[in-house]
Coordinates of C-alpha atoms and ligand atoms in Angstrom, one line a residue:
M1 CA -69.3 -189.2 62.8
P2 CA -66.6 -191.8 63.4
S3 CA -65.4 -191.6 66.9
V4 CA -63.4 -193.2 69.6
H5 CA -63.9 -197.0 70.0
P6 CA -65.5 -197.6 73.4
T7 CA -63.8 -201.0 73.9
Q8 CA -60.3 -199.7 73.1
T9 CA -60.2 -196.2 74.4
P10 CA -61.8 -194.9 77.6
T11 CA -64.7 -192.5 77.1
P12 CA -63.4 -189.0 77.9
T13 CA -64.9 -187.2 80.8
Q14 CA -64.3 -183.8 82.3
P15 CA -61.1 -184.2 84.2
S16 CA -60.9 -183.6 87.9
A17 CA -58.8 -180.6 89.0
R18 CA -55.6 -182.7 89.2
P19 CA -55.9 -186.0 87.3
T20 CA -53.0 -188.2 88.1
V21 CA -54.1 -191.0 85.9
P22 CA -54.5 -190.0 82.3
Q23 CA -57.7 -190.8 80.3
L24 CA -55.5 -191.8 77.4
D25 CA -51.9 -193.0 77.0
A26 CA -51.4 -191.0 73.8
V27 CA -53.2 -188.4 71.7
V28 CA -52.0 -188.1 68.1
V29 CA -52.9 -184.9 66.3
G30 CA -53.6 -185.5 62.6
A31 CA -54.7 -188.5 60.5
G32 CA -52.5 -188.3 57.5
F33 CA -49.6 -190.6 56.6
S34 CA -47.9 -189.8 60.0
G35 CA -50.9 -190.1 62.3
L36 CA -52.3 -193.3 60.8
Y37 CA -48.9 -195.1 61.2
Q38 CA -48.4 -193.7 64.7
L39 CA -51.8 -194.9 65.8
Y40 CA -51.0 -198.4 64.4
R41 CA -47.7 -198.6 66.2
L42 CA -48.9 -197.3 69.6
R43 CA -51.9 -199.6 69.5
E44 CA -49.5 -202.5 68.9
L45 CA -47.9 -201.5 72.2
G46 CA -51.3 -201.9 73.9
L47 CA -51.7 -198.2 74.5
S48 CA -55.0 -196.4 74.5
V49 CA -54.7 -193.9 71.7
R50 CA -56.9 -191.3 70.1
V51 CA -56.2 -189.6 66.9
I52 CA -57.8 -186.1 66.6
E53 CA -58.3 -184.8 63.0
A54 CA -59.6 -181.4 62.1
C55 CA -60.9 -182.5 58.6
D56 CA -64.0 -184.5 57.9
D57 CA -62.0 -187.5 56.9
I58 CA -58.6 -189.1 57.1
G59 CA -55.8 -188.5 54.6
G60 CA -54.1 -185.2 55.6
T61 CA -52.4 -183.6 52.7
W62 CA -54.1 -186.0 50.3
H63 CA -57.5 -185.3 51.7
R64 CA -57.2 -181.6 51.2
N65 CA -55.1 -181.0 48.1
R66 CA -57.7 -181.9 45.5
Y67 CA -56.8 -179.3 42.8
P68 CA -56.8 -180.6 39.2
G69 CA -53.5 -182.3 38.6
A70 CA -52.6 -183.0 42.2
R71 CA -50.3 -185.9 42.4
C72 CA -47.2 -187.1 44.2
D73 CA -43.8 -186.2 42.7
V74 CA -42.1 -189.2 44.3
E75 CA -42.8 -192.5 42.6
S76 CA -45.8 -194.4 44.0
A77 CA -43.7 -197.5 44.9
S78 CA -41.4 -195.3 47.0
Y79 CA -44.0 -193.1 48.4
S80 CA -45.9 -195.8 50.4
Y81 CA -45.6 -197.5 53.7
S82 CA -43.0 -200.2 54.1
F83 CA -44.1 -201.6 57.5
S84 CA -46.4 -204.3 56.1
P85 CA -45.1 -206.8 53.5
D86 CA -48.7 -208.0 53.1
L87 CA -49.8 -204.4 52.3
D88 CA -47.1 -204.2 49.7
Q89 CA -48.2 -207.4 48.1
E90 CA -51.9 -206.6 48.0
W91 CA -51.9 -202.9 46.8
E92 CA -51.5 -202.2 43.1
W93 CA -50.4 -198.7 42.0
S94 CA -51.9 -197.8 38.7
E95 CA -49.4 -195.0 37.7
R96 CA -45.8 -194.2 38.1
Y97 CA -46.8 -191.1 40.0
A98 CA -50.1 -191.6 41.9
T99 CA -52.8 -189.0 41.6
Q100 CA -54.3 -187.5 44.7
P101 CA -57.5 -189.7 44.5
E102 CA -55.3 -192.8 44.3
L103 CA -53.2 -191.8 47.3
L104 CA -56.3 -191.1 49.2
R105 CA -57.7 -194.5 48.3
Y106 CA -54.5 -196.1 49.5
L107 CA -54.7 -194.3 52.9
H108 CA -58.4 -195.3 53.3
H109 CA -57.4 -198.9 52.5
V110 CA -54.7 -198.7 55.2
A111 CA -57.1 -197.3 57.7
D112 CA -59.7 -200.0 57.0
R113 CA -57.2 -202.9 56.7
F114 CA -55.6 -202.2 60.0
G115 CA -58.9 -201.2 61.7
L116 CA -57.6 -197.7 62.5
R117 CA -60.8 -195.7 62.1
A118 CA -62.2 -196.8 65.5
D119 CA -59.7 -194.6 67.3
I120 CA -59.9 -191.5 65.1
T121 CA -62.1 -188.6 65.9
L122 CA -62.8 -186.4 62.9
R123 CA -64.0 -182.8 62.5
T124 CA -62.2 -181.9 65.7
R125 CA -59.3 -179.5 66.1
V126 CA -56.9 -179.5 68.9
T127 CA -56.7 -175.9 70.0
R128 CA -54.7 -176.0 73.2
A129 CA -52.4 -178.3 75.1
V130 CA -51.1 -177.6 78.6
Y131 CA -48.4 -179.6 80.4
D132 CA -48.9 -180.6 84.1
E133 CA -45.3 -180.7 85.4
D134 CA -46.2 -182.5 88.6
D135 CA -48.0 -185.4 87.1
H136 CA -46.3 -185.5 83.7
L137 CA -49.6 -185.2 81.8
W138 CA -50.9 -183.1 78.9
Q139 CA -54.3 -181.6 79.0
I140 CA -55.7 -181.4 75.5
V141 CA -58.5 -179.0 74.6
T142 CA -60.5 -179.3 71.4
D143 CA -62.7 -176.9 69.4
T144 CA -65.6 -179.2 70.2
G145 CA -65.3 -178.3 73.9
E146 CA -63.7 -181.5 75.0
T147 CA -60.8 -181.8 77.4
L148 CA -58.6 -184.9 77.6
T149 CA -55.7 -185.9 79.7
T150 CA -52.9 -187.9 78.1
R151 CA -49.4 -189.0 79.0
F152 CA -48.0 -188.5 75.5
V153 CA -48.8 -186.2 72.5
V154 CA -47.6 -186.8 69.0
L155 CA -47.9 -183.9 66.6
A156 CA -48.5 -185.6 63.3
T157 CA -49.7 -182.3 61.8
G158 CA -47.7 -182.4 58.6
C159 CA -45.2 -180.0 57.0
M160 CA -47.6 -178.5 54.6
S161 CA -51.0 -178.2 56.3
A162 CA -51.2 -174.6 57.6
V163 CA -52.5 -172.8 54.5
K164 CA -50.9 -169.4 53.9
E165 CA -53.7 -167.0 53.6
P166 CA -53.4 -164.7 50.5
D167 CA -51.4 -161.7 51.8
I168 CA -52.7 -159.4 49.0
P169 CA -54.7 -156.3 49.7
G170 CA -58.3 -156.5 48.7
A171 CA -58.5 -160.3 48.5
A172 CA -61.7 -160.3 50.5
A173 CA -63.4 -157.9 48.1
F174 CA -63.2 -160.2 45.0
E175 CA -66.7 -160.9 43.8
G176 CA -65.9 -163.9 41.6
R177 CA -64.9 -167.3 42.9
A178 CA -61.7 -167.6 45.0
L179 CA -60.1 -171.0 45.4
H180 CA -57.0 -172.2 47.2
T181 CA -55.2 -175.3 45.8
A182 CA -55.0 -176.7 49.3
D183 CA -58.7 -176.3 50.0
W184 CA -60.1 -177.3 46.7
P185 CA -63.9 -178.2 46.8
H186 CA -64.5 -181.9 47.1
E187 CA -67.2 -181.8 44.5
G188 CA -64.8 -180.2 42.0
V189 CA -65.2 -177.0 40.1
D190 CA -66.4 -176.5 36.5
L191 CA -64.2 -173.9 34.9
T192 CA -65.7 -174.2 31.4
G193 CA -65.8 -170.8 29.7
K194 CA -64.3 -169.0 32.7
R195 CA -61.5 -166.5 32.8
V196 CA -59.1 -167.9 35.5
A197 CA -56.2 -166.2 37.3
V198 CA -53.6 -168.3 39.0
I199 CA -51.4 -166.7 41.6
G200 CA -48.4 -168.8 42.4
T201 CA -46.1 -171.1 40.5
G202 CA -44.8 -173.5 43.1
C203 CA -45.4 -177.2 42.7
S204 CA -49.2 -176.8 43.2
G205 CA -49.5 -174.1 40.5
V206 CA -47.2 -176.1 38.1
Q207 CA -49.4 -179.2 38.5
A208 CA -52.7 -177.3 38.2
I209 CA -52.1 -174.8 35.4
P210 CA -52.0 -177.3 32.5
L211 CA -55.3 -178.9 33.6
L212 CA -57.0 -175.5 34.4
A213 CA -56.0 -174.5 30.8
E214 CA -57.8 -177.5 29.4
Q215 CA -61.1 -176.3 30.8
A216 CA -60.9 -172.5 31.1
A217 CA -61.6 -169.9 28.4
A218 CA -58.5 -168.0 29.5
V219 CA -55.8 -168.6 32.1
T220 CA -53.6 -165.8 33.3
V221 CA -50.7 -166.8 35.5
F222 CA -49.4 -164.3 38.0
Q223 CA -45.8 -165.3 38.6
R224 CA -43.6 -163.8 41.3
T225 CA -40.7 -166.2 41.0
P226 CA -40.2 -168.7 38.1
V227 CA -39.6 -172.3 39.0
Y228 CA -37.4 -175.1 37.7
A229 CA -39.8 -177.8 36.5
L230 CA -38.8 -181.2 35.1
P231 CA -40.9 -183.5 33.0
A232 CA -42.5 -186.3 35.1
H233 CA -42.8 -188.7 32.3
N234 CA -45.7 -190.2 34.2
R235 CA -47.3 -193.3 32.7
P236 CA -49.5 -196.2 33.7
L237 CA -47.8 -199.1 35.4
S238 CA -48.3 -202.4 33.6
A239 CA -49.2 -205.7 35.3
E240 CA -45.7 -206.9 34.6
E241 CA -44.2 -203.8 36.3
N242 CA -46.4 -204.3 39.3
A243 CA -45.4 -208.0 39.6
E244 CA -41.7 -207.1 39.3
L245 CA -42.1 -204.4 41.9
K246 CA -43.8 -206.8 44.3
A247 CA -41.0 -209.3 43.8
R248 CA -38.3 -206.9 44.7
Y249 CA -40.2 -205.0 47.5
P250 CA -38.4 -206.8 50.4
Q251 CA -34.9 -205.7 49.3
F252 CA -36.2 -202.4 48.0
R253 CA -37.7 -201.5 51.4
I254 CA -34.5 -202.2 53.2
A255 CA -32.5 -200.1 50.7
Q256 CA -34.9 -197.3 51.1
R257 CA -34.5 -197.2 54.8
Q258 CA -30.7 -197.1 54.5
S259 CA -30.7 -194.4 51.8
R260 CA -29.7 -190.8 52.0
G261 CA -33.2 -189.4 51.3
G262 CA -35.6 -192.3 51.2
T263 CA -35.2 -193.0 47.5
V264 CA -32.6 -195.5 46.3
F265 CA -29.7 -194.3 44.1
E266 CA -26.0 -194.2 44.0
P267 CA -24.9 -190.7 45.2
P268 CA -22.7 -188.8 42.7
T269 CA -19.0 -188.5 43.6
R270 CA -17.8 -185.9 41.0
S271 CA -18.0 -182.2 40.8
A272 CA -19.9 -180.7 37.9
L273 CA -16.9 -178.5 37.4
E274 CA -14.7 -181.5 36.7
A275 CA -16.8 -182.4 33.7
D276 CA -16.6 -180.7 30.3
D277 CA -19.6 -179.2 28.6
A278 CA -20.4 -182.2 26.5
E279 CA -20.3 -184.6 29.5
R280 CA -22.3 -182.3 31.7
T281 CA -25.0 -181.8 29.0
A282 CA -25.3 -185.5 28.5
A283 CA -25.6 -186.1 32.3
Y284 CA -28.2 -183.3 32.6
A285 CA -30.1 -184.6 29.6
A286 CA -30.3 -188.1 31.2
G287 CA -31.4 -186.5 34.5
W288 CA -34.0 -184.5 32.7
E289 CA -35.3 -187.5 30.9
S290 CA -35.4 -189.7 34.0
G291 CA -38.6 -188.2 35.1
L292 CA -37.3 -188.1 38.7
L293 CA -37.6 -185.0 40.9
S294 CA -34.0 -185.4 41.9
G295 CA -32.9 -186.4 38.4
L296 CA -30.6 -183.4 38.0
L297 CA -29.4 -183.4 41.6
R298 CA -28.1 -187.0 41.1
T299 CA -25.6 -186.0 38.5
Y300 CA -22.9 -184.2 40.4
N301 CA -22.1 -183.8 44.1
D302 CA -21.7 -180.1 44.3
I303 CA -24.9 -178.7 42.7
L304 CA -26.4 -177.6 46.0
V305 CA -23.1 -176.4 47.5
D306 CA -21.2 -174.6 44.7
A307 CA -22.7 -171.6 42.9
A308 CA -20.7 -172.1 39.7
A309 CA -21.6 -175.8 39.6
N310 CA -25.2 -174.9 40.2
E311 CA -25.3 -172.4 37.4
T312 CA -24.4 -175.1 34.9
V313 CA -27.6 -177.0 35.7
A314 CA -29.7 -173.9 36.0
E315 CA -28.6 -172.9 32.5
F316 CA -29.4 -176.4 31.2
V317 CA -33.0 -176.0 32.5
R318 CA -33.3 -172.6 30.9
S319 CA -32.2 -174.0 27.6
K320 CA -34.9 -176.6 27.9
I321 CA -37.5 -173.9 28.6
R322 CA -36.4 -172.0 25.5
T323 CA -36.8 -175.1 23.3
I324 CA -40.3 -175.9 24.7
V325 CA -41.8 -172.4 24.9
T326 CA -42.2 -170.9 21.4
D327 CA -42.4 -167.2 22.3
P328 CA -38.9 -166.1 23.3
G329 CA -40.3 -163.4 25.7
T330 CA -42.5 -165.8 27.5
A331 CA -39.6 -168.4 27.7
E332 CA -37.5 -165.7 29.3
T333 CA -40.2 -164.8 31.8
L334 CA -40.5 -168.4 32.8
S335 CA -36.8 -168.8 33.2
P336 CA -35.4 -168.5 36.7
R337 CA -32.4 -166.2 37.0
G338 CA -30.3 -165.6 40.1
L339 CA -32.1 -168.5 41.8
P340 CA -29.7 -171.5 42.4
Y341 CA -31.3 -174.7 41.1
G342 CA -32.9 -176.8 43.8
T343 CA -32.7 -174.2 46.6
K344 CA -36.5 -173.8 46.1
R345 CA -38.1 -177.1 45.7
P346 CA -38.0 -178.1 42.0
C347 CA -41.3 -179.4 40.5
L348 CA -42.2 -182.3 38.4
D349 CA -44.6 -181.3 35.6
T350 CA -46.8 -182.7 32.9
G351 CA -46.9 -180.2 30.1
Y352 CA -46.3 -177.1 32.3
Y353 CA -44.1 -175.1 30.0
A354 CA -45.9 -176.2 26.8
T355 CA -49.1 -174.9 28.2
Y356 CA -47.8 -171.4 27.7
N357 CA -47.8 -172.0 23.9
K358 CA -51.6 -172.1 24.0
P359 CA -53.2 -168.9 22.8
H360 CA -55.5 -168.5 25.8
V361 CA -52.7 -168.9 28.4
S362 CA -50.5 -166.0 29.4
V363 CA -48.1 -165.1 32.2
V364 CA -47.7 -161.8 34.0
D365 CA -44.2 -161.2 35.4
L366 CA -44.8 -159.8 38.8
S367 CA -41.2 -158.9 39.2
K368 CA -41.8 -156.2 36.5
T369 CA -45.4 -155.4 37.2
P370 CA -46.3 -156.3 40.8
I371 CA -49.8 -156.9 42.0
V372 CA -51.2 -153.7 43.5
G373 CA -54.3 -155.4 44.8
I374 CA -57.3 -157.5 44.2
T375 CA -60.5 -155.7 43.2
P376 CA -64.1 -156.9 43.0
S377 CA -63.6 -157.8 39.4
G378 CA -60.0 -159.2 39.3
I379 CA -56.4 -158.4 39.8
S380 CA -54.7 -155.0 39.4
T381 CA -51.0 -154.9 38.7
S382 CA -48.9 -151.8 38.4
E383 CA -49.5 -152.0 34.6
R384 CA -53.2 -152.8 34.2
D385 CA -56.4 -154.4 35.5
H386 CA -57.1 -158.1 34.7
T387 CA -60.8 -158.9 34.9
V388 CA -61.4 -162.6 35.8
D389 CA -64.2 -164.9 37.0
V390 CA -62.0 -167.1 39.2
I391 CA -58.8 -166.6 41.2
V392 CA -56.9 -169.7 42.1
F393 CA -54.5 -169.1 44.9
A394 CA -51.6 -171.5 44.7
T395 CA -49.8 -169.5 47.3
G396 CA -48.5 -172.2 49.5
F397 CA -48.3 -172.9 53.2
D398 CA -46.8 -171.7 56.5
A399 CA -44.5 -174.7 56.1
M400 CA -42.9 -176.9 58.8
T401 CA -43.9 -174.9 61.9
G402 CA -47.3 -173.3 61.0
S403 CA -49.4 -176.3 62.1
Q404 CA -47.6 -176.6 65.4
V405 CA -47.6 -173.0 66.5
A406 CA -51.3 -172.8 65.5
I407 CA -52.0 -174.8 68.7
D408 CA -51.7 -172.9 71.9
I409 CA -49.1 -175.3 73.5
V410 CA -48.1 -174.4 77.1
G411 CA -45.1 -176.2 78.4
K412 CA -43.0 -176.1 81.6
G413 CA -43.1 -172.8 83.5
G414 CA -46.1 -171.6 81.5
T415 CA -43.9 -171.0 78.4
T416 CA -45.8 -171.3 75.1
L417 CA -44.3 -172.9 72.0
Q418 CA -45.0 -169.7 70.1
E419 CA -42.9 -167.8 72.6
K420 CA -40.1 -170.3 72.6
W421 CA -40.0 -170.4 68.8
A422 CA -40.4 -166.7 68.3
E423 CA -36.9 -166.6 66.7
G424 CA -37.4 -169.9 64.9
P425 CA -38.0 -173.6 65.9
R426 CA -35.8 -175.2 68.6
N427 CA -35.7 -178.8 69.5
H428 CA -33.4 -181.8 69.8
L429 CA -33.2 -184.1 66.8
G430 CA -36.4 -182.6 65.5
L431 CA -38.3 -184.8 68.0
L432 CA -38.8 -182.9 71.3
S433 CA -38.5 -179.3 72.2
S434 CA -36.9 -178.7 75.6
G435 CA -39.5 -177.6 78.2
F436 CA -42.3 -179.4 76.3
P437 CA -41.8 -183.0 77.6
N438 CA -43.7 -186.0 76.1
L439 CA -44.7 -183.9 73.1
F440 CA -43.2 -185.6 70.0
T441 CA -43.2 -184.3 66.5
V442 CA -43.3 -186.4 63.3
I443 CA -41.2 -184.9 60.4
G444 CA -41.2 -181.5 62.0
P445 CA -38.7 -178.7 61.7
L446 CA -35.0 -179.4 62.1
S447 CA -35.4 -183.0 60.9
P448 CA -34.8 -184.3 57.3
S449 CA -38.6 -184.0 56.6
V450 CA -39.1 -182.1 53.3
L451 CA -35.7 -182.9 52.0
S452 CA -36.4 -186.6 52.1
N453 CA -39.1 -189.0 50.9
A454 CA -41.8 -188.0 53.5
V455 CA -43.1 -191.5 54.0
V456 CA -39.7 -193.0 54.8
A457 CA -38.9 -190.1 57.2
I458 CA -42.3 -190.6 58.8
E459 CA -41.7 -194.3 59.4
Q460 CA -38.3 -193.6 61.0
H461 CA -39.8 -191.0 63.3
V462 CA -42.9 -193.0 64.3
E463 CA -40.7 -196.1 65.0
W464 CA -38.3 -194.0 67.2
I465 CA -41.1 -192.4 69.1
T466 CA -42.8 -195.8 69.6
D467 CA -39.6 -197.4 70.9
C468 CA -39.0 -194.4 73.2
I469 CA -42.5 -194.7 74.7
A470 CA -42.1 -198.4 75.1
H471 CA -38.8 -197.8 76.9
L472 CA -40.4 -195.3 79.2
R473 CA -43.2 -197.7 80.1
E474 CA -40.9 -200.7 80.6
S475 CA -38.7 -198.5 82.9
D476 CA -41.6 -197.1 84.9
L477 CA -40.7 -193.6 83.7
T478 CA -43.3 -191.0 82.8
E479 CA -41.4 -188.1 81.3
I480 CA -38.9 -187.5 78.6
D481 CA -37.6 -184.0 77.8
A482 CA -34.8 -182.7 75.6
T483 CA -32.0 -181.1 77.6
A484 CA -31.3 -177.4 76.8
E485 CA -27.7 -178.3 76.0
A486 CA -28.5 -181.0 73.5
E487 CA -31.1 -178.8 71.9
E488 CA -28.5 -176.0 71.6
E489 CA -26.0 -178.4 70.0
W490 CA -28.6 -179.8 67.6
C491 CA -29.9 -176.4 66.4
A492 CA -26.3 -175.2 65.9
H493 CA -25.5 -178.4 64.0
V494 CA -28.5 -178.1 61.7
A495 CA -27.6 -174.5 61.0
E496 CA -24.0 -175.3 60.4
L497 CA -24.8 -178.0 57.9
A498 CA -27.3 -175.8 56.1
G499 CA -24.7 -173.1 56.0
L500 CA -22.5 -175.3 53.9
T501 CA -25.1 -175.3 51.2
L502 CA -26.7 -172.7 48.9
Y503 CA -30.1 -173.1 50.6
P504 CA -30.1 -170.6 53.4
A505 CA -29.4 -167.5 51.3
V506 CA -32.5 -168.0 49.2
A507 CA -35.9 -166.7 50.2
S508 CA -38.1 -169.8 50.2
W509 CA -40.5 -171.7 52.4
Y510 CA -37.5 -173.8 53.4
T511 CA -36.2 -170.6 55.2
G512 CA -39.6 -169.3 56.3
A513 CA -39.3 -166.4 54.0
N514 CA -42.7 -166.9 52.3
V515 CA -44.6 -165.9 55.4
P516 CA -44.4 -162.2 56.3
G517 CA -42.8 -161.8 59.8
K518 CA -41.7 -165.4 60.1
P519 CA -38.1 -165.7 61.3
R520 CA -35.5 -166.6 58.7
V521 CA -34.2 -170.0 59.8
F522 CA -33.3 -173.0 57.5
L523 CA -36.0 -175.4 58.7
A524 CA -34.8 -178.8 57.6
Y525 CA -31.8 -181.0 58.4
T526 CA -29.6 -181.2 55.3
G527 CA -27.3 -184.1 56.6
G528 CA -29.5 -186.8 55.1
L529 CA -32.0 -189.3 56.5
D530 CA -29.3 -192.0 56.9
R531 CA -27.1 -189.9 59.1
Y532 CA -30.1 -188.5 60.9
R533 CA -31.4 -192.1 61.6
A534 CA -28.0 -193.1 62.9
R535 CA -28.0 -190.0 65.3
C536 CA -31.4 -190.9 66.6
D537 CA -30.6 -194.5 67.1
A538 CA -27.3 -193.7 68.8
A539 CA -29.0 -191.4 71.2
A540 CA -31.6 -194.1 72.1
L541 CA -28.9 -196.8 72.5
D542 CA -27.0 -194.5 74.8
G543 CA -29.8 -194.3 77.3
Y544 CA -31.5 -191.5 75.4
R545 CA -28.5 -189.2 75.5
G546 CA -29.5 -185.6 75.2
F547 CA -32.8 -186.2 76.9
T548 CA -33.8 -186.4 80.6
L549 CA -36.0 -189.2 81.7
A550 CA -38.0 -189.0 84.9
P551 CA -40.2 -191.3 87.1
P552 CA -43.6 -190.3 88.3
S553 CA -43.9 -188.0 91.3
D554 CA -44.7 -190.7 93.8
A555 CA -41.4 -192.5 92.9
R556 CA -39.3 -189.3 93.1
Ligands
NA7_1 P1 -45.1 -172.9 47.3 O1 -44.1 -173.8 46.8 O2 -44.9 -172.2 48.5 O3 -45.5 -171.9 46.1 C1 -46.3 -170.8 46.3 C2 -46.3 -169.9 45.1 O4 -47.1 -168.8 45.4 C3 -44.9 -169.3 44.8 O5 -44.7 -169.2 43.4 C4 -44.9 -168.0 45.5 O6 -44.1 -167.0 44.9 C5 -46.4 -167.6 45.2 N1 -46.9 -166.5 46.1 C6 -47.1 -166.6 47.4 N2 -47.6 -165.5 47.8 C7 -47.7 -164.7 46.8 C8 -48.2 -163.3 46.6 N3 -48.6 -162.6 47.6 N4 -48.2 -162.8 45.4 C9 -47.7 -163.5 44.3 N5 -47.3 -164.8 44.4 C10 -47.3 -165.3 45.6 O7 -46.5 -173.7 47.5 P2 -47.1 -175.0 46.7 O8 -48.4 -175.2 47.2 O9 -47.0 -174.8 45.3 O10 -46.1 -176.1 47.1 C11 -45.8 -176.4 48.4 C12 -45.2 -177.8 48.6 O11 -46.2 -178.7 48.6 C13 -44.3 -178.3 47.4 O12 -43.1 -177.8 47.4 C14 -44.4 -179.8 47.6 O13 -43.5 -180.1 48.6 C15 -45.7 -180.0 48.1 P3 -42.6 -166.8 45.5 O14 -41.8 -168.1 45.1 O15 -42.7 -166.8 47.0 O16 -42.1 -165.6 45.0

């Protein structure tokens, strides 16, 4: 089992009652895109760092989500690290949208190329973290029985890693095979001749259903809410395209960092309501054909803020569904109604709607005939029993906060993060939650996170955190905490900006509504990565405004 490198990181021992010198400078939780880059940057500072990863290998999201059809819906060239020009030049993407195996190969290449594996401990879950207020240290406890002390903790646990368990009565009683898209068996699954049920039509379901239908004898999709899905127009990248990409990478990476959402385009300036029908239809047709996730959102500036403007694009997508799906009843079932376009994450698909034209594929409209329960032989709705061999749960995640509150984190005064976040996450700039000093989060709640290209947001966070830690060390300071006032102001600002959009009124994982009992709070910063970056940089330049910085106890 790969473990900590003895020459770079001290071997952990059982801590004494009050360790004042930490065994490690930093513990990073998670070895996906965030954790790998955080490790790279903190090691560059000369810190002793250990990454702790629950899975049996690195890769995070791209290690776990192995369902058929899993691929990124941001173009490969954009959804990749920018920190190393050499890496950009040596890596060749084979497709416009990389598949899960290719993304995982990329992350393995990065780990090997930068010698990261030596400081990563696999198959180990951080279960508890307790802050020592006197010595400014975190004590980290793992499920392998280890206890470590560290000055800094970085939660690189991902926005979509806490799998939402099926909240359907009888799920445990099913005698066939139950699979979750986010925990797909590494060896693959042969569905030849099987009757397969799919529950969930988010991005995972939309990507998986066409490929499941290629194998299975019958596919029945249990749809609670229809989605808006755009054609990906995925294709192989030619040698010429790769060469051209490499030539423009230097400028492209700068533009990405300056962009609103981590992808480069000219933001629209006109309202959809200023355009006439013909102009709008032409703009939407171009957006539809672009093969870009944000293709339709790039057309007009009020799609996410004005219900009437939004309805014009929603109706455009419904018209497309009607042209692709031959049975009018099925087309209508697949058509979102009363759901503003983009307020649930749109999907990029390859043949999703056309799959329903196949005779062995059908959709059950759960808004009309809800699931009553899962039985040993299949799924019962209010209308009838569906006997199946396999149930694929594409039911999503406890997004944004689930992976953090799953750890028993105890901050100042014995307060736990679960207690503090009982009414929703609270932090300053999405980076530090007041009362939990030295505990940073990468693309966590109340940051641009899921509303931007994740890799660009990750790099911004990791670089800010690294600079912050470097500053503390240079200044002989051992603690940074968010002030309660700054946190209050940030949470109010995030809520106020979200309130200007159509997002908060919709029950989605953006608002926590997909998890029973989870507080309804809009979980991401809607102001854009560019403005967010500027706020973070300004705070740092202004002596870490909104944060308190403290020296060690013997200097106080
Ligand atoms: P999502 O987007 O959360 O989709 C989950 C789907 O599962 C969605 O259609 C849900 O319907 C459905 N669902 C969840 N629970 C149930 C129950 N109990 N019964 C019926 N249907 C249910 O998760 P994905 O994995 O597809 O995508 C997550 C993100 O990962 C994606 O947006 C990308 O950013 C990558 P609902 O809409 O709640 O009515």
